[in-house]
């Protein structure tokens, strides 16, 4: 995970520079995005979260999903990608209402 510049300012990005998002419905570090929601907003899964340039490693964490996979959290928020982002740096999911709540590009 790294920090990238976007039209929204500094954002967190995962593999390949793809924007990471938080889901407003996740009020704890436990994900509420499953099924169809997770097919639109794939969770950032890990076997060990690592902080890249600009990322405060003390804010990184993980949560275990219902299927036993481990999802990365930042400041206690589970992180997701958005299937509508087609290239690194896209932030097309920011401010979208989907799966019952708003989605926001994660800022460091």
mmCIF file of N, CA, C and O in Angstrom:
data_model
loop_
_atom_site.group_PDB
_atom_site.id
_atom_site.type_symbol
_atom_site.label_atom_id
_atom_site.label_comp_id
_atom_site.label_asym_id
_atom_site.label_seq_id
_atom_site.Cartn_x
_atom_site.Cartn_y
_atom_site.Cartn_z
ATOM 1 N N UNK A 1 0.848 -1.164 0.000
ATOM 2 C CA UNK A 1 0.000 0.000 0.000
ATOM 3 C C UNK A 1 0.899 1.233 0.000
ATOM 4 O O UNK A 1 1.894 1.275 0.717
ATOM 5 N N UNK A 2 0.518 2.219 -0.809
ATOM 6 C CA UNK A 2 1.280 3.456 -0.914
ATOM 7 C C UNK A 2 0.331 4.653 -0.954
ATOM 8 O O UNK A 2 -0.876 4.490 -1.075
ATOM 9 N N UNK A 3 0.896 5.841 -0.880
ATOM 10 C CA UNK A 3 0.132 7.073 -1.043
ATOM 11 C C UNK A 3 0.375 7.577 -2.458
ATOM 12 O O UNK A 3 1.512 7.616 -2.926
ATOM 13 N N UNK A 4 -0.700 7.924 -3.143
ATOM 14 C CA UNK A 4 -0.626 8.448 -4.507
ATOM 15 C C UNK A 4 -1.355 9.785 -4.578
ATOM 16 O O UNK A 4 -2.270 10.039 -3.813
ATOM 17 N N UNK A 5 -0.964 10.591 -5.548
ATOM 18 C CA UNK A 5 -1.674 11.835 -5.818
ATOM 19 C C UNK A 5 -2.804 11.544 -6.798
ATOM 20 O O UNK A 5 -2.644 10.729 -7.707
ATOM 21 N N UNK A 6 -3.939 12.191 -6.594
ATOM 22 C CA UNK A 6 -5.081 12.050 -7.490
ATOM 23 C C UNK A 6 -5.760 13.404 -7.612
ATOM 24 O O UNK A 6 -5.366 14.363 -6.945
ATOM 25 N N UNK A 7 -6.811 13.476 -8.407
ATOM 26 C CA UNK A 7 -7.555 14.737 -8.517
ATOM 27 C C UNK A 7 -8.228 15.104 -7.196
ATOM 28 O O UNK A 7 -8.651 16.236 -7.012
ATOM 29 N N UNK A 8 -8.313 14.154 -6.264
ATOM 30 C CA UNK A 8 -8.876 14.405 -4.937
ATOM 31 C C UNK A 8 -7.802 14.785 -3.923
ATOM 32 O O UNK A 8 -8.110 15.034 -2.772
ATOM 33 N N UNK A 9 -6.549 14.758 -4.338
ATOM 34 C CA UNK A 9 -5.433 14.971 -3.425
ATOM 35 C C UNK A 9 -4.772 13.640 -3.128
ATOM 36 O O UNK A 9 -4.828 12.711 -3.931
ATOM 37 N N UNK A 10 -4.163 13.522 -1.968
ATOM 38 C CA UNK A 10 -3.472 12.300 -1.579
ATOM 39 C C UNK A 10 -4.480 11.210 -1.210
ATOM 40 O O UNK A 10 -5.424 11.458 -0.449
ATOM 41 N N UNK A 11 -4.265 10.015 -1.773
ATOM 42 C CA UNK A 11 -5.131 8.867 -1.484
ATOM 43 C C UNK A 11 -4.267 7.639 -1.242
ATOM 44 O O UNK A 11 -3.102 7.604 -1.636
ATOM 45 N N UNK A 12 -4.849 6.639 -0.617
ATOM 46 C CA UNK A 12 -4.163 5.360 -0.455
ATOM 47 C C UNK A 12 -4.417 4.509 -1.694
ATOM 48 O O UNK A 12 -5.517 4.506 -2.240
ATOM 49 N N UNK A 13 -3.392 3.797 -2.106
ATOM 50 C CA UNK A 13 -3.496 2.922 -3.266
ATOM 51 C C UNK A 13 -2.893 1.575 -2.934
ATOM 52 O O UNK A 13 -1.922 1.467 -2.181
ATOM 53 N N UNK A 14 -3.472 0.560 -3.525
ATOM 54 C CA UNK A 14 -2.979 -0.792 -3.347
ATOM 55 C C UNK A 14 -2.138 -1.212 -4.536
ATOM 56 O O UNK A 14 -1.521 -0.380 -5.212
ATOM 57 N N UNK A 15 -2.168 -2.494 -4.817
ATOM 58 C CA UNK A 15 -1.379 -3.076 -5.897
ATOM 59 C C UNK A 15 -1.603 -2.344 -7.213
ATOM 60 O O UNK A 15 -2.731 -2.060 -7.591
ATOM 61 N N UNK A 16 -0.519 -2.023 -7.878
ATOM 62 C CA UNK A 16 -0.613 -1.383 -9.182
ATOM 63 C C UNK A 16 -1.107 0.046 -9.154
ATOM 64 O O UNK A 16 -1.441 0.597 -10.190
ATOM 65 N N UNK A 17 -1.189 0.659 -7.974
ATOM 66 C CA UNK A 17 -1.633 2.049 -7.885
ATOM 67 C C UNK A 17 -3.133 2.232 -7.887
ATOM 68 O O UNK A 17 -3.626 3.351 -8.046
ATOM 69 N N UNK A 18 -3.883 1.149 -7.697
ATOM 70 C CA UNK A 18 -5.343 1.251 -7.694
ATOM 71 C C UNK A 18 -5.852 1.818 -6.374
ATOM 72 O O UNK A 18 -5.422 1.409 -5.295
ATOM 73 N N UNK A 19 -6.782 2.759 -6.476
ATOM 74 C CA UNK A 19 -7.342 3.472 -5.329
ATOM 75 C C UNK A 19 -8.026 2.514 -4.355
ATOM 76 O O UNK A 19 -8.709 1.574 -4.758
ATOM 77 N N UNK A 20 -7.837 2.796 -3.076
ATOM 78 C CA UNK A 20 -8.514 2.052 -2.013
ATOM 79 C C UNK A 20 -9.635 2.905 -1.438
ATOM 80 O O UNK A 20 -9.513 4.126 -1.327
ATOM 81 N N UNK A 21 -10.721 2.245 -1.074
ATOM 82 C CA UNK A 21 -11.928 2.925 -0.600
ATOM 83 C C UNK A 21 -12.354 2.418 0.767
ATOM 84 O O UNK A 21 -12.070 1.285 1.152
ATOM 85 N N UNK A 22 -13.113 3.264 1.473
ATOM 86 C CA UNK A 22 -13.784 2.844 2.701
ATOM 87 C C UNK A 22 -15.284 2.897 2.466
ATOM 88 O O UNK A 22 -15.768 3.671 1.647
ATOM 89 N N UNK A 23 -16.000 2.051 3.160
ATOM 90 C CA UNK A 23 -17.441 1.899 3.051
ATOM 91 C C UNK A 23 -18.065 2.488 4.306
ATOM 92 O O UNK A 23 -17.784 2.026 5.421
ATOM 93 N N UNK A 24 -18.902 3.504 4.171
ATOM 94 C CA UNK A 24 -19.490 4.188 5.329
ATOM 95 C C UNK A 24 -20.336 3.248 6.194
ATOM 96 O O UNK A 24 -20.519 3.514 7.382
ATOM 97 N N UNK A 25 -20.808 2.169 5.624
ATOM 98 C CA UNK A 25 -21.615 1.218 6.398
ATOM 99 C C UNK A 25 -20.761 0.420 7.390
ATOM 100 O O UNK A 25 -21.284 -0.132 8.360
ATOM 101 N N UNK A 26 -19.462 0.333 7.138
ATOM 102 C CA UNK A 26 -18.556 -0.349 8.070
ATOM 103 C C UNK A 26 -18.265 0.593 9.234
ATOM 104 O O UNK A 26 -17.399 1.456 9.150
ATOM 105 N N UNK A 27 -19.006 0.440 10.326
ATOM 106 C CA UNK A 27 -18.840 1.339 11.469
ATOM 107 C C UNK A 27 -17.813 0.813 12.465
ATOM 108 O O UNK A 27 -17.468 1.500 13.418
ATOM 109 N N UNK A 28 -17.341 -0.402 12.237
ATOM 110 C CA UNK A 28 -16.254 -0.979 13.031
ATOM 111 C C UNK A 28 -15.248 -1.549 12.036
ATOM 112 O O UNK A 28 -15.414 -1.393 10.829
ATOM 113 N N UNK A 29 -14.247 -2.242 12.522
ATOM 114 C CA UNK A 29 -13.262 -2.833 11.619
ATOM 115 C C UNK A 29 -13.791 -4.105 10.952
ATOM 116 O O UNK A 29 -13.100 -4.706 10.144
ATOM 117 N N UNK A 30 -15.025 -4.485 11.235
ATOM 118 C CA UNK A 30 -15.635 -5.661 10.625
ATOM 119 C C UNK A 30 -16.329 -5.268 9.326
ATOM 120 O O UNK A 30 -17.136 -4.346 9.299
ATOM 121 N N UNK A 31 -16.004 -5.981 8.249
ATOM 122 C CA UNK A 31 -16.600 -5.696 6.945
ATOM 123 C C UNK A 31 -18.074 -6.073 6.908
ATOM 124 O O UNK A 31 -18.480 -7.094 7.457
ATOM 125 N N UNK A 32 -18.858 -5.244 6.220
ATOM 126 C CA UNK A 32 -20.268 -5.559 5.975
ATOM 127 C C UNK A 32 -20.531 -5.736 4.480
ATOM 128 O O UNK A 32 -21.671 -5.816 4.057
ATOM 129 N N UNK A 33 -19.471 -5.793 3.685
ATOM 130 C CA UNK A 33 -19.585 -5.905 2.229
ATOM 131 C C UNK A 33 -19.286 -7.339 1.790
ATOM 132 O O UNK A 33 -18.123 -7.765 1.794
ATOM 133 N N UNK A 34 -20.335 -8.061 1.409
ATOM 134 C CA UNK A 34 -20.218 -9.460 0.980
ATOM 135 C C UNK A 34 -21.077 -9.685 -0.259
ATOM 136 O O UNK A 34 -21.880 -8.829 -0.626
ATOM 137 N N UNK A 35 -20.944 -10.837 -0.864
ATOM 138 C CA UNK A 35 -21.772 -11.208 -2.002
ATOM 139 C C UNK A 35 -21.611 -10.256 -3.163
ATOM 140 O O UNK A 35 -20.511 -9.939 -3.586
ATOM 141 N N UNK A 36 -22.761 -9.779 -3.682
ATOM 142 C CA UNK A 36 -22.738 -8.856 -4.829
ATOM 143 C C UNK A 36 -21.945 -7.604 -4.514
ATOM 144 O O UNK A 36 -21.217 -7.083 -5.358
ATOM 145 N N UNK A 37 -22.060 -7.103 -3.307
ATOM 146 C CA UNK A 37 -21.309 -5.914 -2.899
ATOM 147 C C UNK A 37 -19.810 -6.148 -3.085
ATOM 148 O O UNK A 37 -19.108 -5.326 -3.668
ATOM 149 N N UNK A 38 -19.311 -7.285 -2.616
ATOM 150 C CA UNK A 38 -17.876 -7.585 -2.714
ATOM 151 C C UNK A 38 -17.437 -7.855 -4.150
ATOM 152 O O UNK A 38 -16.248 -7.759 -4.451
ATOM 153 N N UNK A 39 -18.378 -8.168 -5.045
ATOM 154 C CA UNK A 39 -17.989 -8.329 -6.445
ATOM 155 C C UNK A 39 -17.801 -6.962 -7.114
ATOM 156 O O UNK A 39 -17.010 -6.829 -8.048
ATOM 157 N N UNK A 40 -18.503 -5.950 -6.630
ATOM 158 C CA UNK A 40 -18.350 -4.581 -7.133
ATOM 159 C C UNK A 40 -17.193 -3.879 -6.417
ATOM 160 O O UNK A 40 -16.446 -3.117 -7.017
ATOM 161 N N UNK A 41 -17.070 -4.148 -5.147
ATOM 162 C CA UNK A 41 -16.072 -3.525 -4.277
ATOM 163 C C UNK A 41 -15.198 -4.616 -3.655
ATOM 164 O O UNK A 41 -15.349 -4.947 -2.483
ATOM 165 N N UNK A 42 -14.265 -5.189 -4.417
ATOM 166 C CA UNK A 42 -13.440 -6.286 -3.875
ATOM 167 C C UNK A 42 -12.602 -5.831 -2.678
ATOM 168 O O UNK A 42 -11.970 -4.772 -2.720
ATOM 169 N N UNK A 43 -12.604 -6.625 -1.617
ATOM 170 C CA UNK A 43 -11.803 -6.264 -0.444
ATOM 171 C C UNK A 43 -10.311 -6.386 -0.734
ATOM 172 O O UNK A 43 -9.895 -7.207 -1.552
ATOM 173 N N UNK A 44 -9.520 -5.558 -0.055
ATOM 174 C CA UNK A 44 -8.066 -5.676 -0.117
ATOM 175 C C UNK A 44 -7.678 -6.775 0.860
ATOM 176 O O UNK A 44 -7.753 -6.585 2.078
ATOM 177 N N UNK A 45 -7.322 -7.920 0.320
ATOM 178 C CA UNK A 45 -6.959 -9.073 1.142
ATOM 179 C C UNK A 45 -5.447 -9.152 1.279
ATOM 180 O O UNK A 45 -4.707 -8.646 0.434
ATOM 181 N N UNK A 46 -4.997 -9.814 2.332
ATOM 182 C CA UNK A 46 -3.567 -9.899 2.602
ATOM 183 C C UNK A 46 -3.216 -11.154 3.361
ATOM 184 O O UNK A 46 -4.075 -11.776 3.991
ATOM 185 N N UNK A 47 -1.948 -11.480 3.285
ATOM 186 C CA UNK A 47 -1.380 -12.483 4.178
ATOM 187 C C UNK A 47 -0.399 -11.787 5.124
ATOM 188 O O UNK A 47 0.226 -12.420 5.937
ATOM 189 N N UNK A 48 -0.288 -10.460 4.975
ATOM 190 C CA UNK A 48 0.575 -9.641 5.818
ATOM 191 C C UNK A 48 0.626 -8.221 5.276
ATOM 192 O O UNK A 48 1.229 -7.989 4.242
ATOM 193 N N UNK A 49 -0.050 -7.293 5.919
ATOM 194 C CA UNK A 49 -0.111 -5.910 5.445
ATOM 195 C C UNK A 49 1.249 -5.238 5.598
ATOM 196 O O UNK A 49 1.920 -5.394 6.610
ATOM 197 N N UNK A 50 1.649 -4.521 4.565
ATOM 198 C CA UNK A 50 2.896 -3.766 4.626
ATOM 199 C C UNK A 50 2.642 -2.333 4.188
ATOM 200 O O UNK A 50 1.840 -2.080 3.300
ATOM 201 N N UNK A 51 3.333 -1.426 4.822
ATOM 202 C CA UNK A 51 3.182 -0.006 4.506
ATOM 203 C C UNK A 51 4.257 0.402 3.512
ATOM 204 O O UNK A 51 5.430 0.108 3.698
ATOM 205 N N UNK A 52 3.847 1.085 2.457
ATOM 206 C CA UNK A 52 4.771 1.622 1.468
ATOM 207 C C UNK A 52 4.999 3.093 1.723
ATOM 208 O O UNK A 52 4.614 3.633 2.772
ATOM 209 N N UNK A 53 5.611 3.779 0.755
ATOM 210 C CA UNK A 53 5.912 5.205 0.907
ATOM 211 C C UNK A 53 4.688 6.048 1.260
ATOM 212 O O UNK A 53 3.645 5.942 0.625
ATOM 213 N N UNK A 54 4.807 6.846 2.315
ATOM 214 C CA UNK A 54 3.762 7.771 2.726
ATOM 215 C C UNK A 54 2.681 7.186 3.616
ATOM 216 O O UNK A 54 1.814 7.905 4.094
ATOM 217 N N UNK A 55 2.716 5.879 3.836
ATOM 218 C CA UNK A 55 1.675 5.225 4.641
ATOM 219 C C UNK A 55 2.167 5.084 6.077
ATOM 220 O O UNK A 55 3.254 4.572 6.326
ATOM 221 N N UNK A 56 1.370 5.550 7.023
ATOM 222 C CA UNK A 56 1.690 5.439 8.439
ATOM 223 C C UNK A 56 1.379 4.012 8.891
ATOM 224 O O UNK A 56 0.218 3.644 9.046
ATOM 225 N N UNK A 57 2.413 3.212 9.099
ATOM 226 C CA UNK A 57 2.223 1.792 9.418
ATOM 227 C C UNK A 57 1.471 1.580 10.728
ATOM 228 O O UNK A 57 0.832 0.548 10.912
ATOM 229 N N UNK A 58 1.487 2.563 11.626
ATOM 230 C CA UNK A 58 0.757 2.388 12.887
ATOM 231 C C UNK A 58 -0.759 2.410 12.670
ATOM 232 O O UNK A 58 -1.514 2.026 13.557
ATOM 233 N N UNK A 59 -1.217 2.849 11.490
ATOM 234 C CA UNK A 59 -2.645 2.877 11.184
ATOM 235 C C UNK A 59 -3.113 1.608 10.472
ATOM 236 O O UNK A 59 -4.305 1.438 10.248
ATOM 237 N N UNK A 60 -2.167 0.752 10.082
ATOM 238 C CA UNK A 60 -2.517 -0.485 9.385
ATOM 239 C C UNK A 60 -2.967 -1.551 10.356
ATOM 240 O O UNK A 60 -2.467 -1.659 11.467
ATOM 241 N N UNK A 61 -3.916 -2.353 9.918
ATOM 242 C CA UNK A 61 -4.377 -3.480 10.698
ATOM 243 C C UNK A 61 -5.053 -4.482 9.782
ATOM 244 O O UNK A 61 -5.038 -4.320 8.552
ATOM 245 N N UNK A 62 -5.648 -5.473 10.365
ATOM 246 C CA UNK A 62 -6.387 -6.468 9.593
ATOM 247 C C UNK A 62 -7.651 -6.868 10.332
ATOM 248 O O UNK A 62 -7.776 -6.660 11.537
ATOM 249 N N UNK A 63 -8.566 -7.452 9.587
ATOM 250 C CA UNK A 63 -9.789 -8.011 10.138
ATOM 251 C C UNK A 63 -10.068 -9.314 9.402
ATOM 252 O O UNK A 63 -9.764 -9.426 8.208
ATOM 253 N N UNK A 64 -10.610 -10.281 10.098
ATOM 254 C CA UNK A 64 -10.938 -11.556 9.467
ATOM 255 C C UNK A 64 -12.367 -11.504 8.961
ATOM 256 O O UNK A 64 -13.300 -11.198 9.709
ATOM 257 N N UNK A 65 -12.530 -11.785 7.663
ATOM 258 C CA UNK A 65 -13.843 -11.793 7.028
ATOM 259 C C UNK A 65 -14.576 -13.093 7.364
ATOM 260 O O UNK A 65 -13.979 -14.052 7.839
ATOM 261 N N UNK A 66 -15.870 -13.121 7.118
ATOM 262 C CA UNK A 66 -16.702 -14.287 7.427
ATOM 263 C C UNK A 66 -16.203 -15.560 6.734
ATOM 264 O O UNK A 66 -16.387 -16.657 7.250
ATOM 265 N N UNK A 67 -15.551 -15.400 5.562
ATOM 266 C CA UNK A 67 -15.056 -16.575 4.840
ATOM 267 C C UNK A 67 -13.657 -16.994 5.281
ATOM 268 O O UNK A 67 -13.054 -17.896 4.722
ATOM 269 N N UNK A 68 -13.110 -16.319 6.293
ATOM 270 C CA UNK A 68 -11.803 -16.659 6.834
ATOM 271 C C UNK A 68 -10.641 -15.917 6.195
ATOM 272 O O UNK A 68 -9.515 -16.006 6.680
ATOM 273 N N UNK A 69 -10.881 -15.171 5.099
ATOM 274 C CA UNK A 69 -9.807 -14.386 4.507
ATOM 275 C C UNK A 69 -9.508 -13.175 5.388
ATOM 276 O O UNK A 69 -10.340 -12.774 6.210
ATOM 277 N N UNK A 70 -8.336 -12.613 5.213
ATOM 278 C CA UNK A 70 -7.904 -11.496 6.046
ATOM 279 C C UNK A 70 -7.886 -10.232 5.187
ATOM 280 O O UNK A 70 -7.246 -10.178 4.138
ATOM 281 N N UNK A 71 -8.613 -9.217 5.652
ATOM 282 C CA UNK A 71 -8.748 -7.948 4.946
ATOM 283 C C UNK A 71 -7.939 -6.876 5.656
ATOM 284 O O UNK A 71 -7.907 -6.808 6.881
ATOM 285 N N UNK A 72 -7.298 -6.016 4.868
ATOM 286 C CA UNK A 72 -6.507 -4.913 5.415
ATOM 287 C C UNK A 72 -7.440 -3.799 5.892
ATOM 288 O O UNK A 72 -8.441 -3.491 5.246
ATOM 289 N N UNK A 73 -7.088 -3.198 7.026
ATOM 290 C CA UNK A 73 -7.795 -2.024 7.537
ATOM 291 C C UNK A 73 -6.802 -0.870 7.664
ATOM 292 O O UNK A 73 -5.597 -1.082 7.794
ATOM 293 N N UNK A 74 -7.322 0.337 7.601
ATOM 294 C CA UNK A 74 -6.516 1.538 7.823
ATOM 295 C C UNK A 74 -7.325 2.441 8.733
ATOM 296 O O UNK A 74 -8.472 2.764 8.433
ATOM 297 N N UNK A 75 -6.746 2.808 9.858
ATOM 298 C CA UNK A 75 -7.472 3.570 10.885
ATOM 299 C C UNK A 75 -8.761 2.852 11.280
ATOM 300 O O UNK A 75 -9.782 3.488 11.547
ATOM 301 N N UNK A 76 -8.740 1.537 11.265
ATOM 302 C CA UNK A 76 -9.898 0.749 11.665
ATOM 303 C C UNK A 76 -10.950 0.550 10.596
ATOM 304 O O UNK A 76 -11.980 -0.052 10.849
ATOM 305 N N UNK A 77 -10.723 1.054 9.383
ATOM 306 C CA UNK A 77 -11.678 0.911 8.284
ATOM 307 C C UNK A 77 -11.230 -0.190 7.324
ATOM 308 O O UNK A 77 -10.124 -0.113 6.788
ATOM 309 N N UNK A 78 -12.075 -1.197 7.073
ATOM 310 C CA UNK A 78 -11.733 -2.180 6.045
ATOM 311 C C UNK A 78 -11.572 -1.480 4.686
ATOM 312 O O UNK A 78 -12.304 -0.532 4.387
ATOM 313 N N UNK A 79 -10.614 -1.937 3.890
ATOM 314 C CA UNK A 79 -10.315 -1.305 2.609
ATOM 315 C C UNK A 79 -10.777 -2.156 1.436
ATOM 316 O O UNK A 79 -10.721 -3.385 1.486
ATOM 317 N N UNK A 80 -11.188 -1.465 0.367
ATOM 318 C CA UNK A 80 -11.739 -2.107 -0.825
ATOM 319 C C UNK A 80 -11.226 -1.409 -2.088
ATOM 320 O O UNK A 80 -10.883 -0.235 -2.059
ATOM 321 N N UNK A 81 -11.248 -2.153 -3.186
ATOM 322 C CA UNK A 81 -11.046 -1.580 -4.520
ATOM 323 C C UNK A 81 -12.432 -1.353 -5.125
ATOM 324 O O UNK A 81 -13.436 -1.815 -4.576
ATOM 325 N N UNK A 82 -12.494 -0.674 -6.263
ATOM 326 C CA UNK A 82 -13.756 -0.470 -6.973
ATOM 327 C C UNK A 82 -13.607 -0.983 -8.399
ATOM 328 O O UNK A 82 -12.674 -0.602 -9.103
ATOM 329 N N UNK A 83 -14.532 -1.849 -8.827
ATOM 330 C CA UNK A 83 -14.431 -2.437 -10.158
ATOM 331 C C UNK A 83 -14.585 -1.406 -11.277
ATOM 332 O O UNK A 83 -14.179 -1.651 -12.403
ATOM 333 N N UNK A 84 -15.126 -0.240 -10.977
ATOM 334 C CA UNK A 84 -15.299 0.808 -11.976
ATOM 335 C C UNK A 84 -14.031 1.594 -12.267
ATOM 336 O O UNK A 84 -13.970 2.327 -13.252
ATOM 337 N N UNK A 85 -13.015 1.455 -11.422
ATOM 338 C CA UNK A 85 -11.726 2.095 -11.685
ATOM 339 C C UNK A 85 -10.988 1.238 -12.708
ATOM 340 O O UNK A 85 -10.750 0.051 -12.468
ATOM 341 N N UNK A 86 -10.644 1.829 -13.843
ATOM 342 C CA UNK A 86 -10.036 1.053 -14.921
ATOM 343 C C UNK A 86 -8.525 1.205 -15.023
ATOM 344 O O UNK A 86 -7.880 0.421 -15.703
ATOM 345 N N UNK A 87 -7.968 2.226 -14.339
ATOM 346 C CA UNK A 87 -6.518 2.395 -14.388
ATOM 347 C C UNK A 87 -6.032 2.982 -13.065
ATOM 348 O O UNK A 87 -6.813 3.562 -12.307
ATOM 349 N N UNK A 88 -4.741 2.836 -12.790
ATOM 350 C CA UNK A 88 -4.196 3.401 -11.561
ATOM 351 C C UNK A 88 -4.511 4.896 -11.456
ATOM 352 O O UNK A 88 -4.453 5.618 -12.446
ATOM 353 N N UNK A 89 -4.866 5.314 -10.260
ATOM 354 C CA UNK A 89 -5.176 6.726 -10.019
ATOM 355 C C UNK A 89 -6.627 7.096 -10.227
ATOM 356 O O UNK A 89 -7.057 8.164 -9.822
ATOM 357 N N UNK A 90 -7.416 6.220 -10.861
ATOM 358 C CA UNK A 90 -8.853 6.491 -10.993
ATOM 359 C C UNK A 90 -9.489 6.582 -9.609
ATOM 360 O O UNK A 90 -9.128 5.826 -8.705
ATOM 361 N N UNK A 91 -10.437 7.480 -9.452
ATOM 362 C CA UNK A 91 -11.167 7.637 -8.185
ATOM 363 C C UNK A 91 -12.671 7.712 -8.474
ATOM 364 O O UNK A 91 -13.401 8.456 -7.829
ATOM 365 N N UNK A 92 -13.120 6.908 -9.435
ATOM 366 C CA UNK A 92 -14.513 6.989 -9.876
ATOM 367 C C UNK A 92 -15.507 6.486 -8.829
ATOM 368 O O UNK A 92 -16.695 6.768 -8.936
ATOM 369 N N UNK A 93 -15.027 5.784 -7.813
ATOM 370 C CA UNK A 93 -15.921 5.298 -6.766
ATOM 371 C C UNK A 93 -16.151 6.282 -5.638
ATOM 372 O O UNK A 93 -17.011 6.068 -4.778
ATOM 373 N N UNK A 94 -15.411 7.383 -5.613
ATOM 374 C CA UNK A 94 -15.529 8.340 -4.514
ATOM 375 C C UNK A 94 -16.896 9.015 -4.525
ATOM 376 O O UNK A 94 -17.314 9.587 -5.530
ATOM 377 N N UNK A 95 -17.616 8.926 -3.399
ATOM 378 C CA UNK A 95 -18.914 9.578 -3.257
ATOM 379 C C UNK A 95 -20.079 8.796 -3.825
ATOM 380 O O UNK A 95 -21.204 9.291 -3.827
ATOM 381 N N UNK A 96 -19.847 7.581 -4.281
ATOM 382 C CA UNK A 96 -20.926 6.757 -4.832
ATOM 383 C C UNK A 96 -21.746 6.142 -3.698
ATOM 384 O O UNK A 96 -21.191 5.663 -2.711
ATOM 385 N N UNK A 97 -23.071 6.141 -3.872
ATOM 386 C CA UNK A 97 -23.958 5.408 -2.969
ATOM 387 C C UNK A 97 -24.179 4.038 -3.595
ATOM 388 O O UNK A 97 -24.723 3.928 -4.689
ATOM 389 N N UNK A 98 -23.735 3.001 -2.916
ATOM 390 C CA UNK A 98 -23.816 1.635 -3.430
ATOM 391 C C UNK A 98 -23.855 0.677 -2.250
ATOM 392 O O UNK A 98 -23.223 0.933 -1.221
ATOM 393 N N UNK A 99 -24.592 -0.400 -2.385
ATOM 394 C CA UNK A 99 -24.671 -1.424 -1.331
ATOM 395 C C UNK A 99 -25.210 -0.853 -0.017
ATOM 396 O O UNK A 99 -24.853 -1.304 1.062
ATOM 397 N N UNK A 100 -26.018 0.189 -0.104
ATOM 398 C CA UNK A 100 -26.679 0.721 1.077
ATOM 399 C C UNK A 100 -25.977 1.847 1.799
ATOM 400 O O UNK A 100 -26.440 2.285 2.850
ATOM 401 N N UNK A 101 -24.852 2.335 1.261
ATOM 402 C CA UNK A 101 -24.149 3.441 1.917
ATOM 403 C C UNK A 101 -23.170 4.088 0.935
ATOM 404 O O UNK A 101 -22.983 3.602 -0.177
ATOM 405 N N UNK A 102 -22.539 5.152 1.395
ATOM 406 C CA UNK A 102 -21.568 5.867 0.565
ATOM 407 C C UNK A 102 -20.183 5.230 0.650
ATOM 408 O O UNK A 102 -19.831 4.613 1.660
ATOM 409 N N UNK A 103 -19.419 5.433 -0.422
ATOM 410 C CA UNK A 103 -18.034 4.961 -0.538
ATOM 411 C C UNK A 103 -17.132 6.177 -0.719
ATOM 412 O O UNK A 103 -17.503 7.124 -1.423
ATOM 413 N N UNK A 104 -15.959 6.133 -0.116
ATOM 414 C CA UNK A 104 -15.021 7.251 -0.208
ATOM 415 C C UNK A 104 -13.612 6.737 -0.478
ATOM 416 O O UNK A 104 -13.201 5.739 0.119
ATOM 417 N N UNK A 105 -12.886 7.456 -1.346
ATOM 418 C CA UNK A 105 -11.470 7.152 -1.523
ATOM 419 C C UNK A 105 -10.782 7.386 -0.167
ATOM 420 O O UNK A 105 -11.052 8.381 0.503
ATOM 421 N N UNK A 106 -9.946 6.451 0.224
ATOM 422 C CA UNK A 106 -9.289 6.529 1.529
ATOM 423 C C UNK A 106 -8.114 7.493 1.469
ATOM 424 O O UNK A 106 -7.245 7.362 0.624
ATOM 425 N N UNK A 107 -8.148 8.480 2.342
ATOM 426 C CA UNK A 107 -7.052 9.444 2.437
ATOM 427 C C UNK A 107 -6.136 9.072 3.593
ATOM 428 O O UNK A 107 -6.603 8.581 4.618
ATOM 429 N N UNK A 108 -4.845 9.321 3.399
ATOM 430 C CA UNK A 108 -3.916 8.983 4.508
ATOM 431 C C UNK A 108 -4.062 9.975 5.641
ATOM 432 O O UNK A 108 -3.741 9.764 6.735
#
